[in-house]
Amino acid sequence: MTVAKTINRKLVKTITQRSLSTIAPQVRIYEVGPRDGLQNESKFVPTDIKIELINKIAAAGIKDIESASFVSPKWVKQMSDGVDVMKNLPRAPGVNYPVLVPNLKGYDTARQCNVEEVAIFPAGSEGFSQKNLNCSVEEGLKRFKLVADQAVKDGLRVRGYVSCVVGCPYDGPIHPKGIAKITEQLFEMGCYEVSLGDTIGVGTAGSVQRLMREVLTVAKPEQLALHFHDTYGQALSNLLAGLEYGIKTVDSSISGLGGCPYARGASGNLATEDLVYFLYGLGVNTHIDLVKLMEAGRYISNYLGKPTESKVNRALGDRFKNHNDIAKMASCDV
Ligand code: HMG
Ligand code: MG
């Protein structure tokens, strides 16, 4: 072996060891399938199917499931049965069922449904704010502050999203400084966590690193979540880039469903099944039963009449009956 090759191998080994050592031993998965996953589906999914999907995801061991949104039904018809979903959903002990709200009207509806956590979602770009919320970023932040103030007063948890954190379908590339500023404002409003959303999936490991370096000047890694859409197939590598900064919460969507109807070109989120397999391979603890999760994925894909977007679900099908066998395979544990 040449000297250059030996040095190269040593370098790769050092970098790998250094990188992987910063990854948290346990990662919390925040499932967005019943909300982000379904909101972009043109065929209306009946309430009982939505509820069954949420139950199946909970049965797989996921503890945070964003279950509905109380946005204007004129804007997103698919989410118009949010009240029925939340009122009829049996709540499993220890499972958190947050909902997305755009304004005080949506917040009041959430309160009537005994919700314990709401999510607010300012945009990281002017163009997307106008398309998604019909107002400027500044006006959106003012409206979300009203929601957060009321929620904090009522003793509810508030989660913040910032969308279009690296790129916007209308404004192009987004500077991380502006995203850090909005993140900081969300914490000032009382959010316990801010999820950074690559709404249209244009990010790469490089742009995610730049984003992390900037946002981590205003937040601790444990206060952040990562929310990657997989339009360009970059979600898992983007995630690895983010996890190396110590991030402990990841948003994903069952079967890789998802997308925002107001973000031109947006497609599905990182699939939860693929995320769990990926984390198994890193030796990260998730407490999720991947076999049950894949069943949930097949359930909703079958209902929608389209193949799953989860590569893991496609590859494994129903060949495995036990998640330990899959975990062993993912970690190449010999
Ligand atoms: P607007 O048209 O400017 O609002 O929309 P408005 O106040 O003029 O109201 C229009 C109508 O909607 C009125 O009805 C309101 O009562 C009603 P009318 O008087 O004409 O009969 N309305 C409502 N109804 C029920 N619940 C409500 C509500 N609010 C108003 N809460 C608005 C402004 C913000 C309402 C609208 O733009 C909207 O609903 N936007 C939400 C769009 C959306 O849900 N996008 C997807 C979620 S964001 C996302 O997916 C990104 C994320 O995943 C992160 C990432 O990927 O990066 C979070
Ligand atoms: Mg999203």
XYZ file of C-alpha atoms and ligand atoms in Angstrom:
393
model
C 0.000 0.000 0.000
C 1.357 3.449 -0.853
C 2.068 6.019 1.854
C -0.628 8.282 0.402
C -3.208 5.505 0.654
C -2.244 4.742 4.264
C -2.541 8.421 5.250
C -5.840 8.662 3.430
C -7.275 5.642 5.246
C -6.095 6.979 8.609
C -7.668 10.333 7.846
C -10.996 8.783 6.862
C -10.981 6.652 10.024
C -10.250 9.663 12.238
C -12.934 11.782 10.599
C -15.489 8.971 10.854
C -14.683 8.318 14.509
C -14.782 12.016 15.344
C -18.067 12.576 13.496
C -19.929 9.569 14.823
C -18.863 10.271 18.391
C -20.901 13.501 18.362
C -24.145 11.732 17.451
C -26.600 11.517 20.336
C -27.070 7.966 21.684
C -30.833 8.430 21.628
C -32.938 10.240 19.035
C -36.557 11.313 19.375
C -38.669 10.843 16.264
C -41.437 13.384 15.726
C -43.855 11.842 13.228
C -45.536 14.292 10.858
C -47.242 11.825 8.489
C -50.861 12.326 9.566
C -50.430 16.097 9.048
C -47.581 16.947 6.631
C -47.864 13.516 4.994
C -51.539 13.738 4.183
C -52.038 17.501 3.624
C -50.670 17.230 0.089
C -52.837 14.265 -0.934
C -55.528 15.178 -3.421
C -57.803 12.245 -2.549
C -59.602 13.017 0.716
C -58.600 10.527 3.414
C -61.598 9.766 5.658
C -61.345 10.501 9.374
C -61.392 6.841 10.453
C -58.431 6.039 8.183
C -56.488 8.991 9.603
C -57.223 7.805 13.145
C -56.255 4.216 12.366
C -52.987 5.436 10.852
C -52.183 7.451 13.975
C -52.997 4.432 16.176
C -50.733 2.173 14.131
C -47.866 4.663 14.345
C -48.352 4.915 18.117
C -48.415 1.107 18.378
C -44.980 1.029 16.724
C -43.658 3.048 19.662
C -43.578 6.611 18.330
C -44.276 9.084 21.121
C -44.820 12.319 19.175
C -47.345 12.266 16.347
C -48.487 15.516 14.709
C -52.045 14.472 14.075
C -53.943 17.340 12.433
C -53.834 20.975 11.470
C -56.425 23.630 12.203
C -55.707 25.795 9.187
C -58.337 27.315 6.942
C -60.303 24.526 5.176
C -60.406 26.852 2.179
C -56.622 26.543 2.009
C -56.119 22.847 2.866
C -59.264 20.775 2.467
C -57.529 17.515 3.393
C -57.122 18.793 6.971
C -60.701 20.035 7.307
C -61.748 17.134 9.585
C -59.135 17.979 12.231
C -61.765 18.396 14.951
C -63.246 14.956 14.243
C -59.791 13.408 14.200
C -58.785 14.910 17.533
C -62.130 14.342 19.258
C -62.328 10.674 18.248
C -58.676 9.758 18.588
C -58.015 7.400 21.483
C -54.965 8.882 23.210
C -52.383 6.324 24.227
C -50.623 7.050 27.523
C -47.271 8.759 27.084
C -47.985 9.766 23.474
C -48.014 13.411 22.458
C -50.499 14.413 19.714
C -49.621 17.996 18.654
C -51.509 19.965 16.000
C -50.493 22.762 13.641
C -52.224 26.129 14.028
C -51.846 29.242 11.835
C -53.700 31.808 13.941
C -55.898 32.382 17.019
C -58.908 30.920 15.251
C -57.053 27.632 14.778
C -55.749 27.850 18.322
C -59.274 28.188 19.754
C -60.305 25.074 17.824
C -57.279 23.219 19.194
C -58.300 24.175 22.730
C -61.776 22.737 22.188
C -60.102 19.440 21.278
C -58.067 19.180 24.486
C -54.780 19.479 22.696
C -51.654 19.712 24.847
C -49.226 20.988 22.228
C -49.558 23.322 19.266
C -47.104 24.030 16.461
C -46.682 27.429 14.842
C -44.950 27.800 11.485
C -43.500 31.097 10.263
C -41.682 31.005 6.942
C -38.000 31.630 6.482
C -38.633 33.516 3.234
C -40.970 36.287 2.078
C -42.124 34.471 -1.049
C -43.208 31.337 0.796
C -44.804 33.341 3.609
C -47.035 35.109 1.109
C -48.015 31.874 -0.637
C -48.525 29.756 2.497
C -49.867 32.241 5.027
C -51.024 35.135 2.852
C -48.884 37.616 4.780
C -45.295 38.811 5.185
C -42.793 37.048 7.451
C -43.069 39.902 9.955
C -46.870 39.837 10.005
C -46.769 36.025 10.326
C -44.473 36.293 13.347
C -46.872 38.813 14.941
C -49.812 36.420 14.460
C -47.850 33.463 15.774
C -46.804 35.486 18.823
C -50.485 35.977 19.676
C -50.962 32.196 19.475
C -47.829 31.460 21.509
C -48.726 34.041 24.202
C -52.152 32.500 24.641
C -50.828 28.929 24.602
C -48.169 29.709 27.205
C -50.843 31.377 29.369
C -53.027 28.255 29.019
C -50.133 25.971 29.931
C -49.764 24.330 26.501
C -46.435 23.421 24.933
C -45.555 25.371 21.792
C -43.375 24.020 19.021
C -42.034 26.315 16.315
C -41.231 25.511 12.716
C -39.205 27.636 10.363
C -39.805 26.632 6.773
C -37.622 27.109 3.698
C -34.504 27.168 5.857
C -32.070 26.684 2.985
C -34.071 27.429 -0.129
C -37.409 28.851 -1.212
C -39.275 27.968 -4.410
C -40.000 31.667 -4.977
C -36.976 33.522 -3.496
C -34.125 31.042 -4.150
C -31.301 30.363 -1.660
C -31.919 31.573 1.894
C -29.193 33.018 4.132
C -28.813 31.136 7.436
C -28.549 34.401 9.401
C -32.217 35.197 8.764
C -33.208 31.676 9.834
C -31.232 32.029 13.065
C -33.034 35.320 13.748
C -36.497 33.771 13.301
C -35.436 30.778 15.421
C -34.407 33.147 18.189
C -37.750 34.966 17.968
C -39.599 31.647 18.289
C -37.701 30.835 21.465
C -38.499 34.311 22.814
C -42.181 33.529 22.199
C -41.876 30.467 24.451
C -41.328 27.605 21.995
C -39.682 24.639 23.690
C -38.250 23.459 20.374
C -37.763 24.788 16.870
C -37.882 22.488 13.872
C -35.825 23.620 10.879
C -37.682 22.707 7.707
C -36.160 22.194 4.297
C -39.626 22.474 2.792
C -38.626 21.770 -0.788
C -35.708 19.434 -0.073
C -33.038 21.459 -1.899
C -30.552 21.319 0.972
C -27.300 19.378 0.884
C -24.965 18.299 3.669
C -22.945 21.455 2.962
C -25.854 23.888 3.250
C -27.089 22.055 6.347
C -23.666 22.448 7.988
C -23.708 26.188 7.270
C -27.220 26.413 8.680
C -26.314 24.473 11.824
C -23.274 26.647 12.523
C -25.432 29.778 12.367
C -28.514 28.517 14.218
C -26.417 26.999 16.982
C -25.301 30.517 17.888
C -28.852 31.128 19.178
C -29.932 27.633 20.305
C -28.638 24.517 21.969
C -28.675 21.312 19.853
C -31.287 19.744 22.134
C -33.681 22.639 21.409
C -33.681 21.967 17.670
C -35.318 19.433 15.379
C -34.589 18.724 11.724
C -37.359 18.400 9.146
C -36.147 17.286 5.739
C -38.212 16.800 2.630
C -36.542 14.348 0.274
C -37.225 15.943 -3.110
C -33.595 15.717 -4.233
C -32.804 12.478 -2.348
C -30.628 14.362 0.148
C -32.653 13.896 3.327
C -30.547 11.172 4.975
C -27.195 12.757 4.194
C -28.554 16.112 5.355
C -29.689 14.437 8.521
C -26.288 12.910 9.171
C -24.765 16.355 8.737
C -27.223 17.708 11.314
C -26.862 14.845 13.776
C -23.131 15.479 13.904
C -23.980 18.749 15.644
C -25.719 16.841 18.435
C -29.337 17.265 17.278
C -31.626 14.874 19.139
C -35.022 15.276 17.431
C -35.873 14.387 13.847
C -39.169 14.903 11.999
C -40.181 12.261 9.486
C -43.273 10.961 7.766
C -44.626 7.461 7.496
C -44.157 5.992 4.044
C -42.303 9.144 2.961
C -45.562 10.992 2.381
C -45.662 14.743 2.491
C -45.233 18.116 0.958
C -46.803 21.499 1.230
C -49.464 22.408 -1.337
C -48.166 26.008 -1.314
C -44.494 25.162 -1.887
C -44.013 24.657 -5.592
C -42.073 21.432 -6.260
C -42.205 20.151 -2.678
C -42.385 16.408 -2.262
C -42.421 13.851 0.540
C -40.607 13.967 3.846
C -37.856 11.653 4.935
C -39.659 8.317 5.431
C -39.918 7.259 9.079
C -39.159 3.622 8.173
C -35.910 4.702 6.443
C -35.005 6.921 9.373
C -35.426 4.103 11.892
C -33.322 1.720 9.774
C -30.649 4.415 9.422
C -30.598 5.022 13.181
C -30.440 1.273 13.887
C -27.297 1.227 11.761
C -25.726 4.032 13.789
C -26.542 2.186 17.005
C -28.867 5.033 18.014
C -31.684 4.026 20.299
C -35.209 4.819 19.066
C -37.384 2.251 20.897
C -39.364 1.843 17.682
C -40.606 -1.473 16.327
C -39.761 -1.226 12.633
C -41.937 -4.190 11.677
C -45.035 -2.479 13.114
C -43.971 0.805 11.569
C -43.696 -0.796 8.141
C -47.198 -2.209 8.623
C -48.440 1.336 9.277
C -46.665 2.509 6.120
C -48.208 -0.230 4.000
C -51.624 0.493 5.514
C -51.644 4.108 4.324
C -49.929 3.426 0.990
C -52.494 0.720 0.228
C -55.301 3.086 1.113
C -53.880 5.802 -1.135
C -53.329 3.213 -3.853
C -49.712 4.091 -4.485
C -46.358 2.482 -3.737
C -44.609 3.484 -0.551
C -41.895 6.122 -0.830
C -39.931 4.318 1.900
C -37.024 2.478 0.316
C -36.679 0.272 3.408
C -40.328 -0.713 3.300
C -40.019 -1.464 -0.412
C -36.869 -3.530 0.080
C -37.975 -5.498 3.109
C -41.689 -5.850 2.410
C -43.095 -8.292 4.942
C -40.035 -10.573 4.934
C -39.191 -9.794 8.547
C -41.315 -10.629 11.556
C -38.946 -9.321 14.192
C -37.389 -5.868 14.399
C -34.244 -7.227 16.102
C -33.390 -9.117 12.922
C -33.683 -5.927 10.894
C -31.640 -4.001 13.456
C -28.936 -6.639 13.196
C -28.941 -6.364 9.437
C -28.851 -2.546 9.510
C -25.873 -2.472 11.838
C -24.112 -5.309 9.970
C -23.669 -6.813 13.414
C -21.552 -9.912 12.939
P -56.476 34.172 4.709
O -57.329 33.797 3.541
O -55.610 35.364 4.560
O -57.284 34.283 6.057
O -55.566 32.917 5.041
P -58.613 34.981 6.464
O -58.449 35.405 7.871
O -58.980 36.032 5.448
O -59.682 33.806 6.396
C -60.156 33.247 5.193
C -61.214 32.237 5.535
O -60.626 31.149 6.240
C -62.292 32.795 6.462
O -63.472 32.094 6.173
C -61.799 32.377 7.824
O -62.839 32.266 8.777
C -61.192 31.046 7.529
P -64.742 32.888 5.501
O -65.030 34.019 6.401
O -64.236 33.313 4.140
O -65.792 31.827 5.452
N -60.125 30.713 8.481
C -60.092 29.580 9.202
N -60.935 28.547 9.280
C -60.599 27.544 10.121
N -59.486 27.542 10.876
C -58.604 28.564 10.798
C -58.901 29.640 9.941
N -58.280 30.787 9.653
C -59.034 31.434 8.764
N -57.490 28.530 11.543
C -54.451 31.549 6.668
C -54.631 32.949 6.111
C -53.235 31.594 7.554
C -55.683 31.159 7.446
C -54.231 30.558 5.467
O -53.205 31.062 4.685
C -53.874 29.156 5.899
O -54.692 28.453 6.457
N -52.627 28.741 5.618
C -52.149 27.403 5.997
C -51.553 26.709 4.812
C -51.034 25.347 5.240
O -51.630 24.654 6.040
N -49.846 24.953 4.694
C -49.239 23.689 5.050
C -48.627 23.685 6.416
S -47.015 24.467 6.475
C -45.928 23.185 6.015
O -46.344 22.150 5.584
C -44.448 23.374 6.261
C -43.932 22.547 7.443
O -44.176 21.169 7.257
C -42.421 22.775 7.635
C -41.585 22.508 6.387
O -41.837 21.548 5.635
O -40.623 23.273 6.228
C -44.602 22.982 8.758
Mg -42.996 19.843 5.948
